[in-house]
XYZ file of C-alpha atoms in Angstrom:
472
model
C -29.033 -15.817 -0.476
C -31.795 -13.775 0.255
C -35.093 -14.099 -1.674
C -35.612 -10.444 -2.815
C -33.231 -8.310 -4.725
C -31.211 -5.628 -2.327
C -32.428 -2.006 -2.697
C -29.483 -0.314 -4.964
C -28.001 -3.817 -6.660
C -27.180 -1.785 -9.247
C -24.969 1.395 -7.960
C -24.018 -0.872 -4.526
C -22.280 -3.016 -6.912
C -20.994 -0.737 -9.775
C -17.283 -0.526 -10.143
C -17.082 3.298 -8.989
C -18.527 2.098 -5.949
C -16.807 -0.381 -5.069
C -13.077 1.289 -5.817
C -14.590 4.399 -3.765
C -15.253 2.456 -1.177
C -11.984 0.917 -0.959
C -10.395 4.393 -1.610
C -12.031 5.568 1.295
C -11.215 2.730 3.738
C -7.125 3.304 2.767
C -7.812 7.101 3.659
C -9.452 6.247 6.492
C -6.460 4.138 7.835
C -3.655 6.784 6.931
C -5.860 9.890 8.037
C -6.566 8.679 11.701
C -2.941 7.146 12.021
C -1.365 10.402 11.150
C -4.161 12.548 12.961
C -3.281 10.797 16.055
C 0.606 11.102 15.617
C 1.259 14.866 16.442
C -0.825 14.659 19.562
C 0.622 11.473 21.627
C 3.258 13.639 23.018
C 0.352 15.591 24.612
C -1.873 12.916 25.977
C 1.048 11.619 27.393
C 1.921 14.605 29.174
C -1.531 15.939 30.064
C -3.656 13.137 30.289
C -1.265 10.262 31.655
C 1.257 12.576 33.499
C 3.940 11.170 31.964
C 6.888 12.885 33.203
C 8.936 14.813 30.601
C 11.557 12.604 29.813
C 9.812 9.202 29.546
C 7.205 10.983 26.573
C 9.920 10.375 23.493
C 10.567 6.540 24.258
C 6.601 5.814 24.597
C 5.961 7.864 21.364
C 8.471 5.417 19.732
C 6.832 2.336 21.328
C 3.223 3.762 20.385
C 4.482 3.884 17.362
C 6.069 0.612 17.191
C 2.867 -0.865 18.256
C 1.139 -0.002 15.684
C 3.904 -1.256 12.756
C 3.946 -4.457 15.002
C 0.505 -4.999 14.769
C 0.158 -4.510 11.148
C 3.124 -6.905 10.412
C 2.158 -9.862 12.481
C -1.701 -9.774 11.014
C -1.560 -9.469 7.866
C -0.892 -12.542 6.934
C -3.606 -13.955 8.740
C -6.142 -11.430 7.690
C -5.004 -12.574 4.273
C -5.711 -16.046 5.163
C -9.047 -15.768 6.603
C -10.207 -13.290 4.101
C -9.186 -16.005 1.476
C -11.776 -18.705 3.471
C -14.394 -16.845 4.133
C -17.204 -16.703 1.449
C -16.845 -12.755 0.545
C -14.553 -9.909 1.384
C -17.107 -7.623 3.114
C -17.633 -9.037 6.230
C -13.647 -8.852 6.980
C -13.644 -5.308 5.587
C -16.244 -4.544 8.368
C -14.131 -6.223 10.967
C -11.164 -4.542 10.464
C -12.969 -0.870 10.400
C -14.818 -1.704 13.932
C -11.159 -3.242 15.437
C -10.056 0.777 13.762
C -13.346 2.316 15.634
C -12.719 0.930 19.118
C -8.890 1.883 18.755
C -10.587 5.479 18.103
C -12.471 5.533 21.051
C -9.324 3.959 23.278
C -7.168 7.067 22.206
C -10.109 9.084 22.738
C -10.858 8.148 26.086
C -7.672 6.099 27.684
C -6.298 7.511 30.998
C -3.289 4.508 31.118
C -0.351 4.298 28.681
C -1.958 -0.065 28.828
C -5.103 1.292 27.053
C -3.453 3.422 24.608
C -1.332 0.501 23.495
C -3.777 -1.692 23.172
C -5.294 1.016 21.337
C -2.426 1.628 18.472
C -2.481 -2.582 18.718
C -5.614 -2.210 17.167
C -4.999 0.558 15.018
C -2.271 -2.002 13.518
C -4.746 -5.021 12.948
C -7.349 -2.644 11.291
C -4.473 -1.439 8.763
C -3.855 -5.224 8.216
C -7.068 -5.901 6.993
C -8.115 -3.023 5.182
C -4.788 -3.409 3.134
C -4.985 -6.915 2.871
C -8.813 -7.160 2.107
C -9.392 -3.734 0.251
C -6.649 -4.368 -2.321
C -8.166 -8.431 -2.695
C -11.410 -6.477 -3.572
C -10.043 -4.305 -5.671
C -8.376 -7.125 -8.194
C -11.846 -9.049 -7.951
C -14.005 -5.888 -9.132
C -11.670 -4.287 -12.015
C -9.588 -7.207 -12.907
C -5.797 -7.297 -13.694
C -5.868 -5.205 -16.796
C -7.380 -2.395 -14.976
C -5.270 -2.679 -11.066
C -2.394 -0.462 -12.542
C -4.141 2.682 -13.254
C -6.497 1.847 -10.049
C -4.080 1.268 -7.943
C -2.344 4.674 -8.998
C -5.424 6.571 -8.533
C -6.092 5.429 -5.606
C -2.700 5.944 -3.837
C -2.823 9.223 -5.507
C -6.305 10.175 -3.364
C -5.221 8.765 -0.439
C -1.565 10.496 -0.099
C -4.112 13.792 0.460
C -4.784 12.005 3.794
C -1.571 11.352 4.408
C -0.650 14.669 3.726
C -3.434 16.345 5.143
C -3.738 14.439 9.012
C -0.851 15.671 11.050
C -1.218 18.877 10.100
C -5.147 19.349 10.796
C -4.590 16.938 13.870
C -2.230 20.061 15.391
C -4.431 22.725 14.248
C -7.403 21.069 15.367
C -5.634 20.368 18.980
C -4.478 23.200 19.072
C -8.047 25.446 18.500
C -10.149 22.817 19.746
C -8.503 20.235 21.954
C -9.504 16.730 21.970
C -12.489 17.014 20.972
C -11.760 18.331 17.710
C -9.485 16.384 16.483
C -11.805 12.956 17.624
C -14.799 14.582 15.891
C -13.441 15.012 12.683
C -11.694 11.293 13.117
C -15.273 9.561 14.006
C -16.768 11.547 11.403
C -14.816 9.952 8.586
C -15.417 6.843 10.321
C -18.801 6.892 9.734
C -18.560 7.754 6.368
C -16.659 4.800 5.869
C -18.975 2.288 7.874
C -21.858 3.202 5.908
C -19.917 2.736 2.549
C -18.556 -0.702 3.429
C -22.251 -1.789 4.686
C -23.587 -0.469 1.388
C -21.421 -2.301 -0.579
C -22.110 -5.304 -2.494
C -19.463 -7.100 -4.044
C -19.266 -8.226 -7.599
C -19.738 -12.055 -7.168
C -22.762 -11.380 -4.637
C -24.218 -9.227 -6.953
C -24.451 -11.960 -9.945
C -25.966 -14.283 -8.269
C -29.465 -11.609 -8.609
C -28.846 -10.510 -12.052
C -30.617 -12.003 -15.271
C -28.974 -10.725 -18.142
C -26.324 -7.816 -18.579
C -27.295 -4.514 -18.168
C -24.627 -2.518 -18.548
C -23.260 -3.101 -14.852
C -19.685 -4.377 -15.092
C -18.990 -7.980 -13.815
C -15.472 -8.269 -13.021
C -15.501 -10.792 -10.327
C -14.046 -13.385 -12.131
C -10.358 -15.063 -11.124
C -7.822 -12.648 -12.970
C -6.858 -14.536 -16.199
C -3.352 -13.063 -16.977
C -4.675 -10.400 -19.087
C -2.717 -7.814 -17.456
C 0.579 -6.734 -20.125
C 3.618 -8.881 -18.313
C 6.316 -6.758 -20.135
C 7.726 -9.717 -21.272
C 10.023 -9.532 -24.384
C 8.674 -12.056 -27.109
C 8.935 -12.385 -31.003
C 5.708 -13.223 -33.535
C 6.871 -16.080 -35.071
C 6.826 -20.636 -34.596
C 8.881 -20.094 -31.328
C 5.967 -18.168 -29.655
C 4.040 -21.352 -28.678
C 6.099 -23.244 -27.654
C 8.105 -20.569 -25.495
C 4.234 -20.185 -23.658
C 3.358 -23.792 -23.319
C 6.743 -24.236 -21.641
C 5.926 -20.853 -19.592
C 2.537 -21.790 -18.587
C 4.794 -25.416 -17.356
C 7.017 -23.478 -14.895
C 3.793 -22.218 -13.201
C 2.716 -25.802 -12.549
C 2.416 -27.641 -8.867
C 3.981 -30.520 -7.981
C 2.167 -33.040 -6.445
C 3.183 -34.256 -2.884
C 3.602 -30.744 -1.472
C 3.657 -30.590 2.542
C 0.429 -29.570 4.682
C 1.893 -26.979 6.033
C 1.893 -25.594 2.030
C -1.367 -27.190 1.322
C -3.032 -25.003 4.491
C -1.205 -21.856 3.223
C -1.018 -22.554 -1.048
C 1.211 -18.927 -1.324
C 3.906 -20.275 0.581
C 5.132 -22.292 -2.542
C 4.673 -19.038 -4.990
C 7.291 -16.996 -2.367
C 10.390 -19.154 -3.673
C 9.454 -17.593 -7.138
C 11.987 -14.609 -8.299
C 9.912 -12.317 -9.725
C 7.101 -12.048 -6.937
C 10.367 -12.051 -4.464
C 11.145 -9.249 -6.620
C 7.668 -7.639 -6.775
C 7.706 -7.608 -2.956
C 11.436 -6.364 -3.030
C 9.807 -3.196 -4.766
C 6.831 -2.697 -2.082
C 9.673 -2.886 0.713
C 11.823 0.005 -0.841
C 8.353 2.032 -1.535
C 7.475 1.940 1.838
C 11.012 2.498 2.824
C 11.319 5.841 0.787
C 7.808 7.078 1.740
C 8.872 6.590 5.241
C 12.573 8.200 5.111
C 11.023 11.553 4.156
C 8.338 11.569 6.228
C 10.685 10.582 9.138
C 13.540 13.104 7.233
C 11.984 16.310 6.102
C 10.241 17.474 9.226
C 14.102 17.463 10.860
C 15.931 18.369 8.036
C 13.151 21.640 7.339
C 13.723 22.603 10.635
C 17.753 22.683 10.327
C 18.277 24.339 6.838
C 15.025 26.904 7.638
C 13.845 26.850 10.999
C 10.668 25.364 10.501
C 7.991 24.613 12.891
C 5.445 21.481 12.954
C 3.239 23.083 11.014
C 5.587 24.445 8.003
C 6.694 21.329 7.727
C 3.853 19.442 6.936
C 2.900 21.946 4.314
C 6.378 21.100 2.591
C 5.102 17.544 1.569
C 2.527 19.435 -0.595
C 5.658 19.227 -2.502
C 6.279 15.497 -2.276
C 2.889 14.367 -2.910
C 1.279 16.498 -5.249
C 3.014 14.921 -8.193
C 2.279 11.826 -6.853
C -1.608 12.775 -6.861
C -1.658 14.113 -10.887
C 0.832 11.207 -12.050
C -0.209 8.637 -9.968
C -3.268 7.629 -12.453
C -0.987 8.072 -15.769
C 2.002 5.960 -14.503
C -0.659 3.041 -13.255
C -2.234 3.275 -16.601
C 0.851 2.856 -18.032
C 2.061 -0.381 -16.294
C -1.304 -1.594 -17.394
C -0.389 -0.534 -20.764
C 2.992 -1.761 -21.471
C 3.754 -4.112 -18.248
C 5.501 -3.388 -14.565
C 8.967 -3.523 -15.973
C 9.235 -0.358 -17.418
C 7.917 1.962 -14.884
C 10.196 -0.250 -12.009
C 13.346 -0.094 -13.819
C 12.641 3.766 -15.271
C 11.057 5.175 -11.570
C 13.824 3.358 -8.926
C 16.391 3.888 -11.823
C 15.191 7.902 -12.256
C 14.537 8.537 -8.131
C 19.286 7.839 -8.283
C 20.153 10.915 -9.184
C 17.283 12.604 -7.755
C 17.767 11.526 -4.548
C 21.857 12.244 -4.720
C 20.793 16.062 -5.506
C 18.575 16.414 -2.480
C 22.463 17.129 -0.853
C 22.084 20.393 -3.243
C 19.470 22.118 0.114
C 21.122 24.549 1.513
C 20.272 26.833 4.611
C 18.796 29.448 3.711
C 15.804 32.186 2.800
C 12.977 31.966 0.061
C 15.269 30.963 -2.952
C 16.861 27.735 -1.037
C 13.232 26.585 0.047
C 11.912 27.018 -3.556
C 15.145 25.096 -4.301
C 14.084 22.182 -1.733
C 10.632 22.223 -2.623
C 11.700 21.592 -6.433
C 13.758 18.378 -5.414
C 10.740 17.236 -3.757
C 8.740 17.699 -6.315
C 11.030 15.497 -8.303
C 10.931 12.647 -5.984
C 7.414 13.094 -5.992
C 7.552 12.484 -9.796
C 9.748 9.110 -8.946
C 7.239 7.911 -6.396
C 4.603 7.999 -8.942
C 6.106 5.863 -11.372
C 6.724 3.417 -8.837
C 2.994 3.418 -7.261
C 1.608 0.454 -9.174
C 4.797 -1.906 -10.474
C 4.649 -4.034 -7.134
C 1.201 -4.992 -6.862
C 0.520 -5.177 -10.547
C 3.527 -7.794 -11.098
C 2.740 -9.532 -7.420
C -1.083 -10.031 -8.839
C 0.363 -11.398 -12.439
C 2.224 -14.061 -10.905
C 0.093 -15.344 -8.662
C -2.485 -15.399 -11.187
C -0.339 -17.265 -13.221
C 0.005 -20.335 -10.485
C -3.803 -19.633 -9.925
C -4.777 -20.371 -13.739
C -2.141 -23.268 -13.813
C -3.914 -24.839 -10.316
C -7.331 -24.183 -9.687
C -7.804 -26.815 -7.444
C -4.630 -26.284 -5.433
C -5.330 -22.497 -4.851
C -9.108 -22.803 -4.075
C -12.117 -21.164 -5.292
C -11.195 -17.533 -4.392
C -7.475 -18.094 -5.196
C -4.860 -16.603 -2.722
C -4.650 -13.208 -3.452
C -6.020 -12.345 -0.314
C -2.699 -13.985 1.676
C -0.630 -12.103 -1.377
C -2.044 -8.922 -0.250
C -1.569 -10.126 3.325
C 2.243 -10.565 2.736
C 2.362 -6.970 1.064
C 1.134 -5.736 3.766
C 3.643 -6.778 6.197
C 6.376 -6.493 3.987
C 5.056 -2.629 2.986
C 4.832 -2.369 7.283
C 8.139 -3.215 7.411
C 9.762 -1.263 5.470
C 7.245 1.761 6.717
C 9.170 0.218 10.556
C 12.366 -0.141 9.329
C 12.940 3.335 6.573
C 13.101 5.817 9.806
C 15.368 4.079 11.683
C 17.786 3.336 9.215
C 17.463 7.086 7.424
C 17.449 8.450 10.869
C 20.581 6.828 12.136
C 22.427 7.806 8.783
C 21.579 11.084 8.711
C 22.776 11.531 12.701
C 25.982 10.059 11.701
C 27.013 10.718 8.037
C 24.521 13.798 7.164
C 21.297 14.192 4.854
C 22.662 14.514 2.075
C 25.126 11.371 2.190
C 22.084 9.701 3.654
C 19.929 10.455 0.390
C 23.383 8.605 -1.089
C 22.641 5.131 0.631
C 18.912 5.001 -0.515
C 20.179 6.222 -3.533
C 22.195 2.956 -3.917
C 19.133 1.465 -2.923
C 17.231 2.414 -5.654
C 19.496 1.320 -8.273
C 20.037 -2.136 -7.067
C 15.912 -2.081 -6.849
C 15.721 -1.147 -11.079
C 19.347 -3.497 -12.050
C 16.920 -6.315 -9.987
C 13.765 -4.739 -12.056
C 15.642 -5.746 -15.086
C 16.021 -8.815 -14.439
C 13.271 -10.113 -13.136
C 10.262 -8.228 -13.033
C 8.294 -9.163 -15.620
C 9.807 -11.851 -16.943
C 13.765 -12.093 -17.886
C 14.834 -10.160 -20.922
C 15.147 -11.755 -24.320
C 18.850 -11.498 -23.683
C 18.661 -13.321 -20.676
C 16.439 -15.834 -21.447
C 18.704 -16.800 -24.391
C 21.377 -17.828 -22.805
């Protein structure tokens, strides 16, 4: 540790920082993979010479690249970020791995480079998922990652939003140029706020009594509301002592789950379940994104560009209600918002078959329904991570010495990760084979089904089994 006291302990390690940071790292991610999207068809044709009918198949595998990428490291970006003494010098890694993939798309004049480029636009996501959302549970602590989480999903769907529509105005006014400035603008922004930052642990070690600056770097200690039925009376006790026993080690585990402690937490139900929930997420958020554009231009004739500004729809409830629903899983536990939000997004989704062709009365209509789904993604922003992060910390407080000094949230967040990739990989290929052969609105049926297995699953297991399950 240095001898002197950084310039700016104070505001590089306050809370706001920190989460803003992080916040901005997400966006970063999201806004450069979806400015990049709308304009691969074009550097394959005009830089590359791709001929005509070969452009649609190396979209797909640009885009595979990328979702491959993300899957296969972040696990071990969770890993390494869990075994390396703080999270910042990962964070950096990942956001110069995002910076040369920049300047590969930028520059690349061979369809070799600009794979290797979306490669590394996969890693990058990897880590700053994996890492930013480990930082985030050190600096606010479990009580607070509901309501954090939802705010910051809510920001960063702007970017998401946003991107492909300013990356084909952009092209389209400025060419190449335009859209890269803006991309290693924000990428500068975001290098000097993870080089500025100072995390919460680091921070302590320089301060001599409390003065006002938050210090929530400690382990998460369960304090976060399970929404686990219980009753106030002699039971209650013994009920927890025999809880706190299920979340117990037993000696003699294998190397292979001594080198990597989450592996033994992934046989339990309800963080199966948690991830469950992350996997459908990611699966809705990617069957309308891969659904709407298509569908928009069938019922209305839609270009590119109309299209996008459709999701203003989608996500604009998500950005107002994202911060309310977190707060409330912090309030009253996970289950409720799972079970309500997958359980509400049923009949939703089933109406979405109501769209009809049309003038400005039918796209009012359609913008309505996807302002309700909007609603349902909102409520189910947080429930994953928040019940994911309980359990863990559960086996954490039960095994210090097992888990390590830093715990492994960091190879949670890693799993998350992939399994919120893969379900980002695997939602437009299933919605967009269903709707090719049974039709939108039958489609919306399926992940309607979906959904309700997701909340009768909820029930069950996220946070905690009912009282009259538990019973029995």
């Amino acid at each position: 540790m240095p001898s002197s006291k950084p310039i700016g302990l104070a505001w590089r390690s306050n809370t706001l920082f920190i989460v803003s940071t992080v916040g901005i790292g997400l966006f970063t991610d999201l806004f450069l993979y979806g400015l990049v999207v709308p304009i691969l068809p074009f550097i394959l044709r005009d830089r590359i010479s791709l001929p005509e009918e070969q452009i649609q198949s190396h979209v797909s595998a640009l885009l595979a690249a990328y979702a491959g990428a993300s899957v296969l490291f972040s696990p071990p970006a969770g890993i390494i970020a869990d075994r390396v003494p703080t999270r910042q010098a990962p964070f950096l890694a990942g956001l110069v791995a995002l910076l040369a993939a920049t300047l590969m798309l930028f520059l690349g004049q061979t369809v070799a480079v600009l794979t290797l480029a979306r490669v590394l636009q996969g890693v990058s996501g990897a880590v700053v998922w994996t890492i930013g959302l480990a930082l985030l549970l050190d600096t606010v602590g479990p009580e607070n990652l509901g309501k954090t989480i939802g705010s910051i999903f809510g920001f960063i769907s702007i970017g998401e939003l946003a991107a492909p529509v300013l990356g084909g105005v952009l092209y389209k006014k400025a060419g190449y140029p335009g859209v890269f400035g803006i991309g290693f603008a924000i990428l500068a922004l975001d290098f000097t706020m993870r080089l500025l930052l100072i995390e919460k642990k680091v921070a302590a070690q320089w301060e001599t009594k409390d003065d006002g600056v938050e210090n929530d770097s400690e382990q998460p200690d369960g304090g976060i509301a399970t929404g686990e039925d219980g009753d106030d009376n002699e039971e209650e006790p013994l009920l927890r002592k025999k809880e706190e026993n299920n979340y117990k080690v037993p000696e003699g585990q294998s190397k292979m789950v001594r080198s990597y402690p989450i592996l033994y937490i992934l046989k339990d139900p309800r963080l199966l379940t948690a991830l469950l929930l992350a996997f459908n997420q990611a699966t809705l958020l990617a069957t309308f994104d891969a659904t709407i554009p298509t569908e928009a231009g069938r019922l209305f004739d839609f270009d590119s560009l109309k299209s996008g500004l459709l999701f203003i729809a989608l996500v604009l409830p998500y950005l107002l209600l994202g911060p309310v629903a977190g707060w409330l899983v912090d309030r009253y536990g996970p289950k409720p918002a799972a079970v309500l939000g997958f359980g509400y997004l049923v009949p939703v989704l089933i109406l979405l078959r109501l769209a009809r062709p049309g003038g400005t009365s039918e796209i009012i209509i359609f913008c309505a329904l996807l302002s309700l789904c909007g609603i349902g993604l909102a409520i189910i922003g947080s429930p994953s991570i928040v019940e994911a992060s309980y359990v863990v910390s559960q086996y954490d407080k039960a095994n210090p010495d097992f888990f390590g000094e830093q715990g492994p949230y960091a190879q949670l967040y890693g799993i998350n990760s992939m399994v919120f990739s893969l379900g980002l990989t695997v939602g437009p290929l299933i919605s967009g084979g269903l709707r090719d052969s049974i039709g939108y609105g039958n489609m919306n049926a399926v992940v309607a089904a979906l959904c309700l297995i997701t909340a009768l699953l909820s029930v069950v297991y996220v946070g905690g089994k009912p009282k009259f399950l538990r019973k029995r």
